[in-house]
Amino acid sequence: MSIDLGHLEDCFQQKFHQPPRWGARAPGRVNLIGEHIDYNGGFVLPAAINREVAMLASPSPDHEFHLYSVNYSEGFRFSSGDLNLSQRSQSGWPNYVLAVLDQLHKRGIRIPPLQVIIEGDVPSAAGLSSSAAVEVCAATLFLACIEHELPGEQLALLAQSAEHSPWVGVQCGIMDQFISVHGLEGHALKIDCRDLSYSPVQVDPRLVSLVVIHSTVGRELMKSAYNQRRSECEQALTLLNQSSGLSRNYLVQYSPEEFEIYRQNLPGLLSRRARHVISEQARVVEFEQVMNRGDFQAAGQLLQASHASLRDDYEVSCPELDCIYEISLNIDGVYGCRMTGAGFGGCAVALADPEQAETVADRIAGEFEKIRKMRPWTMVTPACRGACHWKIDSNSP
Ligand code: NG1
């Protein structure tokens, strides 16, 4: 737990002059392997991290919702009776909460007006899913306030539709919200993005740590390149189906062996894009096996192969991410490292020996600073549990 809930309760009391009655929290995430695979219908393998969003609530004294963000030192009031987009906030942060409320209303679940305080420490715009954490936390909190349970999969889908809705407007895959709901202590999850079945993958904190290193680069280029890669994958699939005479729905349904047979018709660029997707899918399957038997050397090599494939075949890395990758190859205690998320900035993730993880983070940051004259922030995290809620003074989280 990274947010100090005692302090957050004090802030709530100061702001609303009464104690909170319900609480919820939801984590951000890092994807260990399976990059640019969710929209290609394959396996991803994220873990929830020890950075989170926490919210506390009590009934509102009037007919309005009262939100307060500790991070922005800013409040926002609205009437939830007839939510409409004209109520969108210029500040941005309240819109995620309104989007969730709207999705609940659309499913016939009415939430009475509440006073809500929000605090989070998931870095934003870093590819660690701060928005999914806000959405999942809000949905979990609101449902707890009316003692309504939803199955985890439905909760994740509801939070995803909030992100897709015009309140937010990002057409994301399901990975982020799903892991924020279902995260498991000491485990990553291998998620099948086609049917949402999943299996836990051991990330025993006594044996291995996750080190996240920010590349110091924002992700301005990310959106256009992301859409371009998606359409290149669609084109590659069409051509593969033409040359094989098959009518598969996703690139990942071609095995690496089939791909070698049918790739002849593909122009070089599309062939490389497809090769990344098909080989990455195979790496996820192997990663699950080697992690579950504690073979971190093998797991690290798969991370490295994933980075090379994203850099050379999918072309979504950048000099800063490549620099982190290169540095990590010569640091003791690192099993393997790669860029994570969509690319063009954001973060890299390394698997490291837990006893050396803090030193590893420091050394990578130090070497990077020598070369690129900027020091990246880093964090060391175990694989954490997903969202939860509690009643204040009864079941603490
Ligand atoms: P990041 O870069 O972590 O926001 C994005 C997509 C994921 C997935 C990865 C690439 C959004 C919100 N998320 O993740 O669904 O496609 O890229 O594996 O666009």
CSV table of C-alpha atoms and ligand atoms in Angstrom, one decimal:
chain,number,residue,atom,x,y,z
A,1,MET,CA,0.0,0.0,0.0
A,2,SER,CA,1.7,3.2,-1.0
A,3,ILE,CA,-0.9,5.9,-0.1
A,4,ASP,CA,-1.0,6.8,3.6
A,5,LEU,CA,-4.7,6.1,4.4
A,6,GLY,CA,-4.5,7.6,7.9
A,7,HIS,CA,-3.4,10.9,6.4
A,8,LEU,CA,-6.0,10.6,3.7
A,9,GLU,CA,-8.7,10.1,6.4
A,10,ASP,CA,-7.4,13.3,8.1
A,11,CYS,CA,-7.6,15.2,4.8
A,12,PHE,CA,-11.2,13.9,4.4
A,13,GLN,CA,-12.2,15.1,7.8
A,14,GLN,CA,-10.7,18.6,7.3
A,15,LYS,CA,-12.3,18.9,3.9
A,16,PHE,CA,-15.8,17.6,4.6
A,17,HIS,CA,-16.0,18.0,8.4
A,18,GLN,CA,-17.0,14.3,9.0
A,19,PRO,CA,-15.2,11.0,8.8
A,20,PRO,CA,-15.3,8.9,5.6
A,21,ARG,CA,-17.4,5.8,5.6
A,22,TRP,CA,-16.0,3.8,2.7
A,23,GLY,CA,-12.6,3.3,1.1
A,24,ALA,CA,-11.2,1.7,-2.1
A,25,ARG,CA,-7.9,1.4,-3.8
A,26,ALA,CA,-6.7,0.2,-7.2
A,27,PRO,CA,-3.1,-0.2,-8.5
A,28,GLY,CA,-1.3,0.8,-11.6
A,29,ARG,CA,0.5,-1.9,-13.7
A,30,VAL,CA,3.6,-2.7,-15.6
A,31,ASN,CA,3.5,-5.2,-18.6
A,32,LEU,CA,6.3,-7.7,-18.2
A,33,ILE,CA,6.0,-9.2,-21.7
A,34,GLY,CA,3.4,-9.4,-24.5
A,35,GLU,CA,3.8,-6.0,-26.1
A,36,HIS,CA,1.4,-4.7,-28.8
A,37,ILE,CA,-0.4,-8.0,-28.5
A,38,ASP,CA,-3.7,-7.1,-26.8
A,39,TYR,CA,-5.2,-5.7,-29.9
A,40,ASN,CA,-3.9,-8.6,-31.9
A,41,GLY,CA,-5.9,-11.0,-29.8
A,42,GLY,CA,-3.1,-12.7,-27.9
A,43,PHE,CA,-1.5,-13.1,-24.5
A,44,VAL,CA,-0.3,-10.2,-22.3
A,45,LEU,CA,1.5,-10.6,-19.0
A,46,PRO,CA,1.2,-7.6,-16.7
A,47,ALA,CA,1.6,-7.3,-12.9
A,48,ALA,CA,0.0,-4.8,-10.6
A,49,ILE,CA,2.6,-2.4,-9.0
A,50,ASN,CA,3.0,-0.8,-5.6
A,51,ARG,CA,1.7,2.6,-6.8
A,52,GLU,CA,-2.0,3.1,-6.5
A,53,VAL,CA,-5.1,5.4,-6.4
A,54,ALA,CA,-7.1,5.5,-3.2
A,55,MET,CA,-10.5,7.1,-2.6
A,56,LEU,CA,-12.6,7.6,0.5
A,57,ALA,CA,-16.3,8.6,0.6
A,58,SER,CA,-19.2,9.4,2.8
A,59,PRO,CA,-22.8,10.4,1.9
A,60,SER,CA,-23.2,13.9,0.6
A,61,PRO,CA,-25.0,16.4,2.8
A,62,ASP,CA,-26.9,17.8,-0.2
A,63,HIS,CA,-27.9,16.7,-3.7
A,64,GLU,CA,-24.5,17.0,-5.3
A,65,PHE,CA,-21.4,15.0,-5.6
A,66,HIS,CA,-18.4,16.7,-4.1
A,67,LEU,CA,-15.0,15.4,-5.3
A,68,TYR,CA,-11.7,16.6,-4.0
A,69,SER,CA,-8.3,15.7,-5.4
A,70,VAL,CA,-5.3,15.8,-3.0
A,71,ASN,CA,-2.8,15.7,-5.9
A,72,TYR,CA,-4.4,18.8,-7.6
A,73,SER,CA,-5.6,20.5,-4.4
A,74,GLU,CA,-8.8,21.1,-6.2
A,75,GLY,CA,-12.5,20.3,-5.8
A,76,PHE,CA,-15.2,19.6,-8.3
A,77,ARG,CA,-19.0,19.5,-7.6
A,78,PHE,CA,-21.7,18.2,-9.9
A,79,SER,CA,-25.2,16.9,-9.9
A,80,SER,CA,-25.4,13.3,-10.9
A,81,GLY,CA,-29.1,13.3,-11.7
A,82,ASP,CA,-28.8,13.8,-15.4
A,83,LEU,CA,-25.1,13.4,-16.2
A,84,ASN,CA,-24.2,14.9,-19.6
A,85,LEU,CA,-21.0,15.9,-21.3
A,86,SER,CA,-21.5,19.6,-20.7
A,87,GLN,CA,-20.5,18.8,-17.1
A,88,ARG,CA,-17.0,17.7,-18.3
A,89,SER,CA,-14.3,19.4,-16.3
A,90,GLN,CA,-11.5,21.5,-17.8
A,91,SER,CA,-9.1,20.1,-15.3
A,92,GLY,CA,-9.4,16.6,-16.7
A,93,TRP,CA,-9.1,14.5,-13.5
A,94,PRO,CA,-12.8,14.6,-12.5
A,95,ASN,CA,-13.8,13.2,-16.0
A,96,TYR,CA,-12.6,9.7,-15.2
A,97,VAL,CA,-14.9,9.6,-12.2
A,98,LEU,CA,-17.8,11.0,-14.1
A,99,ALA,CA,-17.2,8.5,-16.9
A,100,VAL,CA,-17.5,5.7,-14.4
A,101,LEU,CA,-20.7,7.0,-12.8
A,102,ASP,CA,-22.1,7.4,-16.3
A,103,GLN,CA,-21.3,3.8,-17.1
A,104,LEU,CA,-22.9,2.6,-13.8
A,105,HIS,CA,-26.0,4.6,-14.6
A,106,LYS,CA,-26.1,3.1,-18.1
A,107,ARG,CA,-26.2,-0.3,-16.5
A,108,GLY,CA,-29.1,0.8,-14.2
A,109,ILE,CA,-26.9,1.1,-11.1
A,110,ARG,CA,-27.7,4.4,-9.4
A,111,ILE,CA,-25.2,5.8,-6.9
A,112,PRO,CA,-26.5,8.3,-4.4
A,113,PRO,CA,-24.6,11.7,-4.1
A,114,LEU,CA,-21.3,11.3,-2.2
A,115,GLN,CA,-18.4,13.3,-0.9
A,116,VAL,CA,-15.2,11.7,-2.3
A,117,ILE,CA,-11.5,12.4,-1.7
A,118,ILE,CA,-8.9,11.1,-4.2
A,119,GLU,CA,-5.2,10.6,-4.0
A,120,GLY,CA,-2.9,8.7,-6.3
A,121,ASP,CA,0.8,8.1,-6.8
A,122,VAL,CA,0.9,6.2,-10.1
A,123,PRO,CA,3.0,8.5,-12.4
A,124,SER,CA,0.8,9.8,-15.1
A,125,ALA,CA,1.7,9.6,-18.9
A,126,ALA,CA,4.4,7.0,-18.1
A,127,GLY,CA,2.6,3.9,-19.4
A,128,LEU,CA,1.8,2.7,-15.9
A,129,SER,CA,-2.0,3.0,-16.3
A,130,SER,CA,-2.8,5.7,-13.8
A,131,SER,CA,-6.2,6.3,-15.7
A,132,ALA,CA,-7.2,2.6,-15.3
A,133,ALA,CA,-6.3,2.9,-11.6
A,134,VAL,CA,-8.6,5.9,-11.2
A,135,GLU,CA,-11.5,4.2,-13.1
A,136,VAL,CA,-11.2,0.9,-11.3
A,137,CYS,CA,-10.9,2.6,-7.9
A,138,ALA,CA,-14.0,4.8,-8.6
A,139,ALA,CA,-16.1,1.8,-9.8
A,140,THR,CA,-15.0,-0.3,-6.8
A,141,LEU,CA,-15.8,2.6,-4.3
A,142,PHE,CA,-19.2,3.4,-5.8
A,143,LEU,CA,-20.3,-0.2,-5.8
A,144,ALA,CA,-19.1,-0.7,-2.2
A,145,CYS,CA,-21.2,2.4,-1.1
A,146,ILE,CA,-24.4,0.7,-2.3
A,147,GLU,CA,-23.2,-2.8,-1.3
A,148,HIS,CA,-23.4,-4.0,-4.8
A,149,GLU,CA,-21.0,-6.7,-6.1
A,150,LEU,CA,-20.0,-7.1,-9.8
A,151,PRO,CA,-17.8,-10.0,-11.0
A,152,GLY,CA,-14.2,-8.9,-11.6
A,153,GLU,CA,-14.5,-9.3,-15.4
A,154,GLN,CA,-17.6,-7.0,-15.5
A,155,LEU,CA,-15.9,-4.4,-13.3
A,156,ALA,CA,-12.9,-4.3,-15.6
A,157,LEU,CA,-15.1,-4.1,-18.7
A,158,LEU,CA,-17.1,-1.3,-17.1
A,159,ALA,CA,-13.9,0.7,-16.3
A,160,GLN,CA,-12.7,0.1,-19.9
A,161,SER,CA,-16.0,1.5,-21.3
A,162,ALA,CA,-15.5,4.5,-19.1
A,163,GLU,CA,-12.1,5.0,-20.8
A,164,HIS,CA,-13.6,4.5,-24.3
A,165,SER,CA,-16.5,6.9,-23.6
A,166,PRO,CA,-16.5,10.5,-24.8
A,167,TRP,CA,-15.7,11.6,-21.2
A,168,VAL,CA,-12.2,10.2,-21.7
A,169,GLY,CA,-12.1,9.1,-25.3
A,170,VAL,CA,-9.2,6.6,-25.4
A,171,GLN,CA,-9.8,3.3,-27.3
A,172,CYS,CA,-7.6,1.1,-25.1
A,173,GLY,CA,-7.4,-2.6,-24.8
A,174,ILE,CA,-8.6,-4.5,-21.7
A,175,MET,CA,-5.2,-5.2,-20.2
A,176,ASP,CA,-4.9,-2.2,-17.9
A,177,GLN,CA,-8.3,-2.3,-16.2
A,178,PHE,CA,-8.2,-6.1,-16.0
A,179,ILE,CA,-4.9,-6.3,-14.1
A,180,SER,CA,-5.9,-3.4,-11.8
A,181,VAL,CA,-9.0,-5.4,-10.8
A,182,HIS,CA,-7.4,-8.9,-10.7
A,183,GLY,CA,-3.8,-8.3,-9.6
A,184,LEU,CA,-2.5,-11.0,-7.3
A,185,GLU,CA,0.3,-10.5,-4.7
A,186,GLY,CA,3.5,-12.3,-5.8
A,187,HIS,CA,2.1,-13.0,-9.3
A,188,ALA,CA,1.8,-11.5,-12.7
A,189,LEU,CA,-1.2,-12.7,-14.8
A,190,LYS,CA,-1.1,-14.2,-18.3
A,191,ILE,CA,-4.3,-12.8,-19.8
A,192,ASP,CA,-5.8,-14.1,-23.0
A,193,CYS,CA,-7.1,-10.9,-24.6
A,194,ARG,CA,-9.5,-12.9,-26.8
A,195,ASP,CA,-11.6,-14.5,-24.1
A,196,LEU,CA,-10.3,-12.9,-20.9
A,197,SER,CA,-9.3,-16.2,-19.3
A,198,TYR,CA,-6.1,-15.8,-17.2
A,199,SER,CA,-3.6,-17.7,-15.2
A,200,PRO,CA,-1.3,-16.5,-12.4
A,201,VAL,CA,2.5,-16.5,-13.1
A,202,GLN,CA,4.8,-16.6,-10.1
A,203,VAL,CA,6.8,-13.4,-9.4
A,204,ASP,CA,7.9,-14.4,-5.9
A,205,PRO,CA,9.2,-11.2,-4.2
A,206,ARG,CA,11.9,-13.2,-2.3
A,207,LEU,CA,13.4,-14.3,-5.6
A,208,VAL,CA,12.8,-11.5,-8.1
A,209,SER,CA,11.9,-7.8,-8.1
A,210,LEU,CA,10.6,-5.6,-10.8
A,211,VAL,CA,12.5,-2.4,-11.5
A,212,VAL,CA,10.8,0.3,-13.5
A,213,ILE,CA,13.0,3.0,-15.2
A,214,HIS,CA,11.4,6.0,-16.8
A,215,SER,CA,13.0,6.9,-20.1
A,216,THR,CA,12.7,10.7,-19.4
A,217,VAL,CA,10.7,11.0,-22.6
A,218,GLY,CA,7.0,11.8,-22.9
A,219,ARG,CA,5.0,9.9,-25.4
A,220,GLU,CA,3.8,12.6,-27.8
A,221,LEU,CA,4.6,10.4,-30.9
A,222,MET,CA,2.9,7.4,-29.3
A,223,LYS,CA,-0.7,7.9,-30.5
A,224,SER,CA,-0.2,8.3,-34.2
A,225,ALA,CA,2.4,5.5,-34.4
A,226,TYR,CA,0.2,3.3,-32.3
A,227,ASN,CA,-2.7,3.6,-34.7
A,228,GLN,CA,-0.4,3.1,-37.6
A,229,ARG,CA,1.0,-0.2,-36.1
A,230,ARG,CA,-2.6,-1.4,-35.6
A,231,SER,CA,-3.4,-0.8,-39.2
A,232,GLU,CA,-0.2,-2.4,-40.4
A,233,CYS,CA,-1.1,-5.5,-38.4
A,234,GLU,CA,-4.5,-5.6,-40.1
A,235,GLN,CA,-2.9,-5.3,-43.5
A,236,ALA,CA,-0.4,-8.1,-42.7
A,237,LEU,CA,-3.3,-10.4,-41.5
A,238,THR,CA,-5.2,-9.8,-44.7
A,239,LEU,CA,-2.1,-10.7,-46.8
A,240,LEU,CA,-1.3,-13.8,-44.7
A,241,ASN,CA,-4.9,-15.0,-45.1
A,242,GLN,CA,-4.7,-14.5,-48.8
A,243,SER,CA,-1.5,-16.5,-49.2
A,244,SER,CA,-2.6,-19.3,-46.9
A,245,GLY,CA,-6.2,-19.4,-48.0
A,246,LEU,CA,-7.2,-19.4,-44.4
A,247,SER,CA,-9.5,-16.8,-42.8
A,248,ARG,CA,-8.0,-16.2,-39.4
A,249,ASN,CA,-9.2,-13.3,-37.2
A,250,TYR,CA,-5.9,-12.5,-35.5
A,251,LEU,CA,-2.2,-12.5,-36.4
A,252,VAL,CA,-1.4,-14.5,-33.3
A,253,GLN,CA,-3.4,-17.4,-34.7
A,254,TYR,CA,-0.5,-18.0,-37.1
A,255,SER,CA,2.3,-20.1,-35.5
A,256,PRO,CA,5.9,-19.1,-36.2
A,257,GLU,CA,6.2,-22.1,-38.5
A,258,GLU,CA,3.1,-21.2,-40.5
A,259,PHE,CA,4.4,-17.6,-40.7
A,260,GLU,CA,7.6,-18.8,-42.3
A,261,ILE,CA,5.6,-20.6,-45.0
A,262,TYR,CA,3.1,-17.8,-45.8
A,263,ARG,CA,5.2,-14.7,-45.3
A,264,GLN,CA,6.5,-14.7,-48.9
A,265,ASN,CA,3.7,-12.4,-50.1
A,266,LEU,CA,4.2,-9.8,-47.4
A,267,PRO,CA,6.3,-6.7,-48.2
A,268,GLY,CA,9.3,-6.3,-45.9
A,269,LEU,CA,7.8,-3.8,-43.5
A,270,LEU,CA,4.6,-5.7,-42.9
A,271,SER,CA,6.5,-9.0,-42.6
A,272,ARG,CA,8.6,-7.5,-39.8
A,273,ARG,CA,5.5,-6.1,-38.0
A,274,ALA,CA,3.8,-9.6,-38.2
A,275,ARG,CA,7.0,-11.3,-37.1
A,276,HIS,CA,7.1,-9.2,-33.9
A,277,VAL,CA,3.5,-10.1,-33.0
A,278,ILE,CA,3.9,-13.8,-33.8
A,279,SER,CA,7.2,-14.2,-32.1
A,280,GLU,CA,6.1,-12.1,-29.0
A,281,GLN,CA,3.1,-14.4,-28.5
A,282,ALA,CA,5.5,-17.4,-28.4
A,283,ARG,CA,7.8,-15.5,-25.9
A,284,VAL,CA,4.8,-14.9,-23.6
A,285,VAL,CA,4.0,-18.6,-23.5
A,286,GLU,CA,7.7,-19.5,-22.8
A,287,PHE,CA,8.0,-16.7,-20.2
A,288,GLU,CA,5.1,-18.1,-18.2
A,289,GLN,CA,6.8,-21.5,-18.1
A,290,VAL,CA,10.3,-20.3,-17.1
A,291,MET,CA,8.9,-17.9,-14.4
A,292,ASN,CA,6.8,-20.6,-12.9
A,293,ARG,CA,9.9,-22.8,-12.5
A,294,GLY,CA,12.0,-19.9,-11.2
A,295,ASP,CA,14.4,-19.8,-14.2
A,296,PHE,CA,15.0,-16.0,-14.1
A,297,GLN,CA,18.0,-16.2,-16.5
A,298,ALA,CA,15.8,-17.7,-19.2
A,299,ALA,CA,13.0,-15.1,-18.3
A,300,GLY,CA,15.5,-12.3,-18.7
A,301,GLN,CA,16.7,-13.5,-22.1
A,302,LEU,CA,13.0,-13.5,-23.2
A,303,LEU,CA,12.7,-9.8,-22.1
A,304,GLN,CA,15.8,-9.0,-24.1
A,305,ALA,CA,14.5,-10.8,-27.2
A,306,SER,CA,11.2,-8.9,-26.8
A,307,HIS,CA,13.1,-5.6,-26.6
A,308,ALA,CA,15.1,-6.4,-29.8
A,309,SER,CA,11.9,-7.3,-31.6
A,310,LEU,CA,10.1,-4.1,-30.6
A,311,ARG,CA,13.2,-2.1,-31.6
A,312,ASP,CA,14.0,-3.8,-34.9
A,313,ASP,CA,10.8,-5.3,-36.2
A,314,TYR,CA,8.0,-3.3,-34.6
A,315,GLU,CA,10.1,0.0,-34.5
A,316,VAL,CA,8.5,1.5,-31.4
A,317,SER,CA,11.5,2.0,-29.2
A,318,CYS,CA,13.5,5.2,-29.0
A,319,PRO,CA,17.2,6.1,-28.2
A,320,GLU,CA,16.5,6.6,-24.5
A,321,LEU,CA,14.8,3.2,-24.1
A,322,ASP,CA,17.5,1.5,-26.1
A,323,CYS,CA,20.1,3.2,-23.9
A,324,ILE,CA,18.4,1.8,-20.7
A,325,TYR,CA,18.4,-1.6,-22.4
A,326,GLU,CA,22.1,-1.4,-23.3
A,327,ILE,CA,23.1,-0.2,-19.9
A,328,SER,CA,21.2,-3.0,-18.2
A,329,LEU,CA,23.1,-5.7,-20.1
A,330,ASN,CA,26.2,-4.8,-18.1
A,331,ILE,CA,24.7,-4.4,-14.6
A,332,ASP,CA,25.0,-7.2,-12.0
A,333,GLY,CA,21.8,-8.4,-10.6
A,334,VAL,CA,19.7,-7.7,-13.8
A,335,TYR,CA,18.2,-10.8,-15.4
A,336,GLY,CA,16.8,-8.9,-18.3
A,337,CYS,CA,15.3,-5.6,-19.4
A,338,ARG,CA,13.0,-4.2,-22.1
A,339,MET,CA,10.9,-1.3,-23.0
A,340,THR,CA,7.3,-1.7,-21.7
A,341,GLY,CA,4.0,-0.2,-23.0
A,342,ALA,CA,3.4,1.3,-26.4
A,343,GLY,CA,6.9,2.8,-26.7
A,344,PHE,CA,8.3,6.1,-28.0
A,345,GLY,CA,9.1,7.0,-24.4
A,346,GLY,CA,7.5,5.9,-21.2
A,347,CYS,CA,9.2,3.2,-19.2
A,348,ALA,CA,11.5,0.2,-19.3
A,349,VAL,CA,11.1,-2.8,-16.9
A,350,ALA,CA,13.8,-5.0,-15.6
A,351,LEU,CA,13.7,-8.3,-13.7
A,352,ALA,CA,16.3,-8.1,-10.9
A,353,ASP,CA,17.7,-10.0,-7.9
A,354,PRO,CA,15.7,-8.5,-5.0
A,355,GLU,CA,18.8,-8.0,-2.8
A,356,GLN,CA,20.4,-5.9,-5.5
A,357,ALA,CA,17.2,-4.2,-7.0
A,358,GLU,CA,17.7,-0.8,-5.4
A,359,THR,CA,21.4,-0.7,-6.4
A,360,VAL,CA,20.4,-1.9,-9.9
A,361,ALA,CA,17.9,1.0,-10.2
A,362,ASP,CA,20.5,3.5,-9.0
A,363,ARG,CA,23.2,2.2,-11.3
A,364,ILE,CA,21.0,2.3,-14.4
A,365,ALA,CA,19.8,5.8,-13.5
A,366,GLY,CA,23.5,6.9,-12.9
A,367,GLU,CA,24.8,5.4,-16.1
A,368,PHE,CA,21.9,6.9,-18.1
A,369,GLU,CA,22.6,10.3,-16.6
A,370,LYS,CA,26.3,10.1,-17.7
A,371,ILE,CA,25.3,9.3,-21.2
A,372,ARG,CA,22.2,11.4,-21.7
A,373,LYS,CA,22.6,14.2,-19.1
A,374,MET,CA,19.3,13.6,-17.4
A,375,ARG,CA,18.5,11.4,-14.5
A,376,PRO,CA,15.5,9.1,-14.9
A,377,TRP,CA,13.2,8.3,-12.0
A,378,THR,CA,13.1,4.6,-11.0
A,379,MET,CA,11.0,2.4,-8.8
A,380,VAL,CA,11.3,-1.1,-7.4
A,381,THR,CA,8.1,-3.0,-7.0
A,382,PRO,CA,6.9,-6.5,-6.2
A,383,ALA,CA,3.8,-7.8,-8.0
A,384,CYS,CA,0.9,-6.6,-6.0
A,385,ARG,CA,-2.8,-7.3,-5.4
A,386,GLY,CA,-5.6,-5.7,-7.3
A,387,ALA,CA,-8.4,-3.4,-6.3
A,388,CYS,CA,-10.1,-3.7,-2.9
A,389,HIS,CA,-12.6,-1.8,-0.8
A,390,TRP,CA,-13.5,-1.6,2.9
A,391,LYS,CA,-15.8,0.0,5.4
A,392,ILE,CA,-14.0,2.5,7.7
A,393,ASP,CA,-13.8,1.2,11.3
A,394,SER,CA,-14.7,-2.3,10.3
A,395,ASN,CA,-12.6,-4.1,7.7
A,396,SER,CA,-9.4,-2.3,7.0
A,397,PRO,CA,-7.9,-3.2,3.6
B,1,NG1,P1,0.6,2.0,-22.5
B,1,NG1,O1,1.7,2.4,-23.4
B,1,NG1,O2,1.1,1.3,-21.3
B,1,NG1,O3,-0.4,3.0,-22.2
B,1,NG1,C1,-0.7,0.9,-24.7
B,1,NG1,C2,-2.1,0.5,-24.7
B,1,NG1,C3,-2.2,-1.0,-24.3
B,1,NG1,C4,-1.3,-1.9,-25.2
B,1,NG1,C5,0.1,-1.3,-25.1
B,1,NG1,C6,1.1,-2.0,-26.0
B,1,NG1,C7,-3.6,2.4,-24.1
B,1,NG1,C8,-4.3,3.1,-23.0
B,1,NG1,N1,-2.9,1.3,-23.8
B,1,NG1,O4,-0.2,0.8,-23.3
B,1,NG1,O5,-3.6,-1.4,-24.5
B,1,NG1,O6,-1.7,-2.0,-26.5
B,1,NG1,O7,0.1,0.1,-25.5
B,1,NG1,O8,1.3,-3.3,-25.6
B,1,NG1,O9,-3.6,2.8,-25.3
